Coordinates of C-alpha atoms and ligand atoms in Angstrom, one line a residue:
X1 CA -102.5 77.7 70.1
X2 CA -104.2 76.0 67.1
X3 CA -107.2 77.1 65.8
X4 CA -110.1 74.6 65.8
X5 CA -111.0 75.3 62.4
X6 CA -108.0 75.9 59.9
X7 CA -110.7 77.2 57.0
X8 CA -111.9 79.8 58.6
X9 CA -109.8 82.8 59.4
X10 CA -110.0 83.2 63.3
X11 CA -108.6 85.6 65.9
X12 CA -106.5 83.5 67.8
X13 CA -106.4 84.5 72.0
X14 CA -104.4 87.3 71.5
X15 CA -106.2 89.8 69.7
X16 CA -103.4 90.9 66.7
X17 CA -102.8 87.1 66.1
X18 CA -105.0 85.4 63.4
X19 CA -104.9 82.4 60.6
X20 CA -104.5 83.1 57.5
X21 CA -106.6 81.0 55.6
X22 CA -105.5 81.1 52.1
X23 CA -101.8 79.6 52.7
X24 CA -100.6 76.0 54.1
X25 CA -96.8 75.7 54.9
X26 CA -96.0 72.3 54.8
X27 CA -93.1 70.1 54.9
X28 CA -92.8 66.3 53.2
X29 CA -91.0 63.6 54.7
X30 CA -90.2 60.8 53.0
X31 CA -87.9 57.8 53.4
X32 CA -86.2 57.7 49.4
X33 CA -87.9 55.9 47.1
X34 CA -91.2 56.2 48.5
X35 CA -92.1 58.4 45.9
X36 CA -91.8 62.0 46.7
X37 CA -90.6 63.6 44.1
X38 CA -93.3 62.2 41.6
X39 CA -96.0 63.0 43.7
X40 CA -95.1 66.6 43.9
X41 CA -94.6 66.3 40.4
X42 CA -98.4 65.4 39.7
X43 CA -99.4 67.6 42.3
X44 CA -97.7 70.8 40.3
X45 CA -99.6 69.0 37.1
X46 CA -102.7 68.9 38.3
X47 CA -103.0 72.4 40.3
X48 CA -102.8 74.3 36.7
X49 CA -106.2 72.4 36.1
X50 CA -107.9 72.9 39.7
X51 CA -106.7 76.6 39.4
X52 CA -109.3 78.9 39.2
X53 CA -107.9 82.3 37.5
X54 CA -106.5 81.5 34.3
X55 CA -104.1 84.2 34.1
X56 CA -101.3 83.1 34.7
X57 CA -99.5 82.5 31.7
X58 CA -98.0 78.8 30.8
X59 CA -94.3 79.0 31.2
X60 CA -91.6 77.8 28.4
X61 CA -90.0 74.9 30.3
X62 CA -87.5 76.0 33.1
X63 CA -84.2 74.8 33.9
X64 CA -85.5 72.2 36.6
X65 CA -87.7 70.9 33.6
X66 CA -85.4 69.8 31.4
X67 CA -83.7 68.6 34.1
X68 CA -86.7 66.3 34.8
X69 CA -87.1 65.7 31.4
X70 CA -83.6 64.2 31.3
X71 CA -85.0 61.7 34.1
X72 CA -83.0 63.3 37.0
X73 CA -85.3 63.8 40.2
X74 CA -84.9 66.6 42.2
X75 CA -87.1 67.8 44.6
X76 CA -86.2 71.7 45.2
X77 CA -86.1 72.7 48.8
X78 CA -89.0 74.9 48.1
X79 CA -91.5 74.6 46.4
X80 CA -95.2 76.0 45.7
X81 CA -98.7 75.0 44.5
X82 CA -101.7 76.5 44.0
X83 CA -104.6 74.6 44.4
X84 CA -107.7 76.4 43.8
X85 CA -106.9 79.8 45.8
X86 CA -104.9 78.3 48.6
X87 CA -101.6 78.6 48.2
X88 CA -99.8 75.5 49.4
X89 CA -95.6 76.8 50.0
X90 CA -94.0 72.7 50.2
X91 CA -90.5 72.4 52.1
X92 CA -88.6 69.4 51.7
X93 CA -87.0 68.2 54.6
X94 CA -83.5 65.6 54.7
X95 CA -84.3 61.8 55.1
X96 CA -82.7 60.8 58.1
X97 CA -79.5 63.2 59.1
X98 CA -79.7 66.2 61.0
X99 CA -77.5 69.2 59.5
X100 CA -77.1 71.5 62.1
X101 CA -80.4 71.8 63.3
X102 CA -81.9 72.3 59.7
X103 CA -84.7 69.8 60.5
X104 CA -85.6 72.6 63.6
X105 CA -85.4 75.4 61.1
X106 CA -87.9 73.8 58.6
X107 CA -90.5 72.8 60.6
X108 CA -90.2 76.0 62.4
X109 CA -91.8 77.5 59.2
X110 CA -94.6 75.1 58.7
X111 CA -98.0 74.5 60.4
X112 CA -98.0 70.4 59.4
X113 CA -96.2 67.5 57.6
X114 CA -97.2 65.6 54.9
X115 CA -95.6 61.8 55.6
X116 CA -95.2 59.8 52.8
X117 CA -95.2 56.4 53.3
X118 CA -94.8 53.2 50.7
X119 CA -98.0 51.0 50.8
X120 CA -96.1 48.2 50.7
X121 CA -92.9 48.7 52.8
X122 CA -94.8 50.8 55.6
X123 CA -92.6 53.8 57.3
X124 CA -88.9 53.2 57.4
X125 CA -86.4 54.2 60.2
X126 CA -84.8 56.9 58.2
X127 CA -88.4 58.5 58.6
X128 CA -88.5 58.2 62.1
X129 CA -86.3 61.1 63.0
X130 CA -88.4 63.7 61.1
X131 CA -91.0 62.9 62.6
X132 CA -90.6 62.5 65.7
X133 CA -89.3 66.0 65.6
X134 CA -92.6 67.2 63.8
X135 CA -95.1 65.4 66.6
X136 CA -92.6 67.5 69.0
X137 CA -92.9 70.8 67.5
X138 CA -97.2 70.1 68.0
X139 CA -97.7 70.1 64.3
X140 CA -100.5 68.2 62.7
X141 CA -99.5 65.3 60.2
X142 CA -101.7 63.7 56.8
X143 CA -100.2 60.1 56.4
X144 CA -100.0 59.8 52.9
X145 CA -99.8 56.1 51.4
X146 CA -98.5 56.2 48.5
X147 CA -97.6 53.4 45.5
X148 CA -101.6 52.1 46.8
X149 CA -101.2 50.7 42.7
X150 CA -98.5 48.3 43.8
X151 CA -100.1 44.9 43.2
X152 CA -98.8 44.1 46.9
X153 CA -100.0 47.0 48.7
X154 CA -101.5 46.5 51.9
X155 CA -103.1 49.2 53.1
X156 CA -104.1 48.2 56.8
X157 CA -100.7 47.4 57.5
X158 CA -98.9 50.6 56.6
X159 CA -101.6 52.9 58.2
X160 CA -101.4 50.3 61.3
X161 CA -97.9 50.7 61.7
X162 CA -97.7 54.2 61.4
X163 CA -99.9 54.4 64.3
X164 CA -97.7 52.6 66.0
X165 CA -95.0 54.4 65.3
X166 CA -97.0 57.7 66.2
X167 CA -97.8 56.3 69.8
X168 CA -94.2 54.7 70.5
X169 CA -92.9 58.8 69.2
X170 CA -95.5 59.8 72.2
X171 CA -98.2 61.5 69.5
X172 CA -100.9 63.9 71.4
X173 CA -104.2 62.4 71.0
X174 CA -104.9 65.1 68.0
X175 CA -101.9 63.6 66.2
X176 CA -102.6 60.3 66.5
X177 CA -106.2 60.8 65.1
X178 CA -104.2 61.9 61.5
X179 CA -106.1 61.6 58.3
X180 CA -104.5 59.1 56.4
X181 CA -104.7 59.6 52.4
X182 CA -104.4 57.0 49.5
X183 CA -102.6 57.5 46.6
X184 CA -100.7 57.1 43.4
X185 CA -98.4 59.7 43.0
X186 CA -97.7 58.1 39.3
X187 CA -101.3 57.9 38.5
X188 CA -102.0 60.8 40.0
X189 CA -104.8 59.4 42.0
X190 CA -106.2 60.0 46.1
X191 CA -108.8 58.6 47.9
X192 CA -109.5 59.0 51.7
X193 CA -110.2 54.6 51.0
X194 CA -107.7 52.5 49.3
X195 CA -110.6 50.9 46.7
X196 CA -112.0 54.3 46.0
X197 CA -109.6 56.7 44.4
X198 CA -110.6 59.7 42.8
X199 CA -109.3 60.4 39.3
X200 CA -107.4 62.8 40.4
X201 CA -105.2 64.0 43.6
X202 CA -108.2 65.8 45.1
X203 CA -108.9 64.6 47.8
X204 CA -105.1 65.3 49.0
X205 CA -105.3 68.9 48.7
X206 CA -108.4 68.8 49.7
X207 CA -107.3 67.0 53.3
X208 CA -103.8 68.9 53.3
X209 CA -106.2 72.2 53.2
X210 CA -109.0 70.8 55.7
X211 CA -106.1 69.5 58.3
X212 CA -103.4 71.9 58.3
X213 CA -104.1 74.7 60.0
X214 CA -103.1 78.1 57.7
X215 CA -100.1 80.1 59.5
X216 CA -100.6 82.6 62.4
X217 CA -99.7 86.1 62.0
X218 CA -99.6 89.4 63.1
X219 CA -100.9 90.9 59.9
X220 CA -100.8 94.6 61.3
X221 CA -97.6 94.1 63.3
X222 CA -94.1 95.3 63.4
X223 CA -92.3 93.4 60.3
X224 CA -90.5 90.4 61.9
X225 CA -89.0 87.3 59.9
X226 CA -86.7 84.7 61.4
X227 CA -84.0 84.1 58.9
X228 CA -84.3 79.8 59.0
X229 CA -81.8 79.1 56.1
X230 CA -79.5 80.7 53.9
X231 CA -78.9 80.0 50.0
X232 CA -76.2 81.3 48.3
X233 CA -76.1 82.5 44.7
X234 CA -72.9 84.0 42.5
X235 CA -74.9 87.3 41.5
X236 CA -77.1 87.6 44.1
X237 CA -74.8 86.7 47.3
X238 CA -76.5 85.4 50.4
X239 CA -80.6 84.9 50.2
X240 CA -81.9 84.7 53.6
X241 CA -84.9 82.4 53.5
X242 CA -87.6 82.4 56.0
X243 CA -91.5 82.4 57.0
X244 CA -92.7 86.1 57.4
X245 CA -94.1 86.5 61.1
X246 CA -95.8 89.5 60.6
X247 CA -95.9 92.8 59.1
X248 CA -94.8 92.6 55.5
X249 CA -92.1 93.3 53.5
X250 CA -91.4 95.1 50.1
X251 CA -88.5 95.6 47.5
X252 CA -86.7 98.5 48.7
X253 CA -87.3 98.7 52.1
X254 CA -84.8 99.7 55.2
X255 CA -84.9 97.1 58.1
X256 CA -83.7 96.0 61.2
X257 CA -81.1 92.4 61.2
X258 CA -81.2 91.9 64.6
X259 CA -79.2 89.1 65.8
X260 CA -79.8 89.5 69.8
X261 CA -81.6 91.9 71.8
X262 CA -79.2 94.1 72.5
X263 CA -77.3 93.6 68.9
X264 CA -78.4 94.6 65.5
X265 CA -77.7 96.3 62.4
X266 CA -79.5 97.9 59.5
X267 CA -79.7 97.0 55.5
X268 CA -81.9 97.4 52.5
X269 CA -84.0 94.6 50.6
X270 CA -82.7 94.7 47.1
X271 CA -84.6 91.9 45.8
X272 CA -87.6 89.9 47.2
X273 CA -88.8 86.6 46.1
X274 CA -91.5 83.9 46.6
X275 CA -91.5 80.0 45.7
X276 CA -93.7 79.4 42.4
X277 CA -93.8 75.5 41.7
X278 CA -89.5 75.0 42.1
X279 CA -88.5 78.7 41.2
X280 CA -87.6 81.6 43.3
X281 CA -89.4 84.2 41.6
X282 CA -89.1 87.9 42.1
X283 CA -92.1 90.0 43.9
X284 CA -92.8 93.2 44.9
X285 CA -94.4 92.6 48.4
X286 CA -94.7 89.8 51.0
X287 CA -97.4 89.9 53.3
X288 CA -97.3 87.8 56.4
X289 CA -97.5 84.0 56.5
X290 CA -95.9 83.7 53.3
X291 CA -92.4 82.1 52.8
X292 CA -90.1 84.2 50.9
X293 CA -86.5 84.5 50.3
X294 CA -84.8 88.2 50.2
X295 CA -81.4 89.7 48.9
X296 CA -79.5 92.9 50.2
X297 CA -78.1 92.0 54.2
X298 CA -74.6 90.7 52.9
X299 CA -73.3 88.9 55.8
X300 CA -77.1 87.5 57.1
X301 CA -77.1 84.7 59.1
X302 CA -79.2 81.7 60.0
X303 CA -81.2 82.8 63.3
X304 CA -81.6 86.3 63.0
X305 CA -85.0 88.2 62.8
X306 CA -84.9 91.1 59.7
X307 CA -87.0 93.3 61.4
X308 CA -88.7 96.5 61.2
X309 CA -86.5 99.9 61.3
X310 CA -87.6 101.7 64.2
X311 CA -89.3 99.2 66.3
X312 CA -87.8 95.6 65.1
X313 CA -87.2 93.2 68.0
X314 CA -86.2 89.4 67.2
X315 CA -87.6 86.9 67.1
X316 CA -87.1 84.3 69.8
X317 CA -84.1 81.5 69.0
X318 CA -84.9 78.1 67.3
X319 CA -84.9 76.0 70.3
X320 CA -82.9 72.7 68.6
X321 CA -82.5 70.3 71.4
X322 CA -85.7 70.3 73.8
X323 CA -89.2 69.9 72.6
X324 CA -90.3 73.1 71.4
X325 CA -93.8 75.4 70.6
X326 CA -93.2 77.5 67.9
X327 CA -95.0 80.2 68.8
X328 CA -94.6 82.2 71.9
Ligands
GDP1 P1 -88.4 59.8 46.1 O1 -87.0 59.2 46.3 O2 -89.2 59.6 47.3 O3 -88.4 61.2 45.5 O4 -89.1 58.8 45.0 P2 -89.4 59.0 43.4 O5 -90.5 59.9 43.2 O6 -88.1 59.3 42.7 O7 -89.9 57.5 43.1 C1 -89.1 56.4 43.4 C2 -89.5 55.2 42.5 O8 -90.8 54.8 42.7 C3 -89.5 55.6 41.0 O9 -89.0 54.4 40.3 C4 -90.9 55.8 40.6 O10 -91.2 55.6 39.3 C5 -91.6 54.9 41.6 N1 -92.9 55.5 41.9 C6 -93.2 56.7 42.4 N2 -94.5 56.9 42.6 C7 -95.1 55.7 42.4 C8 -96.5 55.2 42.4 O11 -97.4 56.0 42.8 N3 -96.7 53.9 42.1 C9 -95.7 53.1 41.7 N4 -96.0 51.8 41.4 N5 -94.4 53.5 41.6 C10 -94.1 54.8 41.9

């Protein structure tokens, strides 16, 4: 059940559930080429300048920098931006092949898609898959057209055909009533009109916060996680990534890995991590809503809930075939 108003944080029907309002999980969909990577890019720019506590100190350039630098493109699977005091966790999801169900898995973890679509060659078939899954899964979608600089953009006809494609991928009413964005991911420029961009990519964090609803939790609940991919790293071993349900989760702590009902085991988080821009980096506690990615349960695997010790009970299964609700 979706709150009527993201912004606000609401109890949801039942009573331990509520929205937290200072998070968006999103994932981006883009066919290649349509400019992804460098909108991200200016949207990691700009958030240092729309952030609000100053704090944080400037980095020396990471790894993925210099990569960048070098001109290679790559768009980490995770990534996060703060944009005023919303933090907005971006998951990038494959273009048009399905790995095992990792399209399921992602948007399992988000609230809402951000589409990005050329302004001048409109969405692509590649495209399609993705979202056609995401309108499945309920979630809410901002129709981002990007490249609106091109000299032969047109506008009406991208936005036109994506409604198209929304109705012919049998989009809910809600869905199909998307707010549909214009930018320049180069320039670094949004407007909600094609001949009135703001100067900077406001108005796209400002929509991605207004129509994406924040993630439901169960803030004072039983610490439950569904374990939705797994990276793997030489020191570290196996890093079971995931969307906290609820409870929370600290360095240290003894949990649950339950893999059925009537199957689990128990292990110790040795190292926690959030996303920060396209890092991992290494926190002390994870409260619920958050995405996070923890060390310690050697032989995790995708689909099991890490859970609390004494009362930790999964987490129902990613459904991969039918359409699916993704919260019971
Ligand atoms: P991705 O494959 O979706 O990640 O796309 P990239 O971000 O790598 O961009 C693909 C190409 O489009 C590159 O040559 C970019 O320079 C170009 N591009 C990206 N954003 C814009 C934009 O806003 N306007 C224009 N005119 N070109 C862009």
């Amino acid at each position: 059940s979706q709150a009527t108003d993201p912004t606000t944080p609401d109890i949801a029907e039942k009573s331990q559930l509520m929205r937290r309002s200072d998070v968006r999980n999103i994932a981006i969909v883009a066919h290649v080429d349509h400019g992804k990577t460098t909108l991200v890019d200016s949207m990691l720019k700009q958030a240092k300048v729309f952030r609000d506590n100053q704090f944080v100190q400037e980095r020396i350039m990471d790894s993925n920098d210099l990569e960048r630098e070098r001109g290679i493109t790559i768009l980490s699977k995770n990534t996060s931006i703060t944009y005023k005091d919303t933090k907005v966790n971006i998951i990038d999801t494959p273009g048009h092949s399905d790995f095992g169900g990792e399209v399921e898995r992602i948007l399992n973890m988000v609230e809402g898609v951000l589409l990005v679509v050329d302004s001048v060659e409109g969405p692509m078939p590649q495209t399609r898959f993705v979202l056609k899954k995401a309108l499945e899964f309920g979630h809410a979608v901002v129709v981002v057209v990007n490249k609106i600089d091109r000299p032969s953009a047109r506008p009406d006809y991208v936005v036109n055909s994506t409604f198209e494609l929304f109705i012919e991928l049998n989009a809910s009413d809600e869905q199909c009533d998307f707010q549909a964005i214009y930018a320049s991911g180069i320039k670094g420029k949004a407007g909600l009109s094609p001949d009135n961009l703001a100067e900077d990519l406001g108005p796209l964090f400002e929509s991605i916060i207004r129509c994406i609803p924040g993630p439901c939790i169960d803030r004072d609940g039983a610490l439950q996680m569904l374990v939705t991919n797994i990276e793997y790293d030489e020191h570290k071993g196996r890093i079971a990534i995931g969307r906290l349900h609820a409870g929370f989760l600290r360095r240290g702590l003894d949990v649950r890995v339950c893999t059925s009902e009537d199957s689990c085991r128990y292990a110790r988080i040795t190292e926690l991590f959030v996303y920060e821009k396209f890092n991992r980096v290494p926190t002390d506690r994870v409260e619920a809503g958050d995405i996070c990615a923890v060390c310690g349960i050697d032989d995790v695997q995708i689909g099991e809930t890490i859970a609390d010790k004494i009362s930790g009970r999964p987490l129902p299964a990613i459904k991969v075939e039918e359409p699916t609700v993704k919260m019971a």
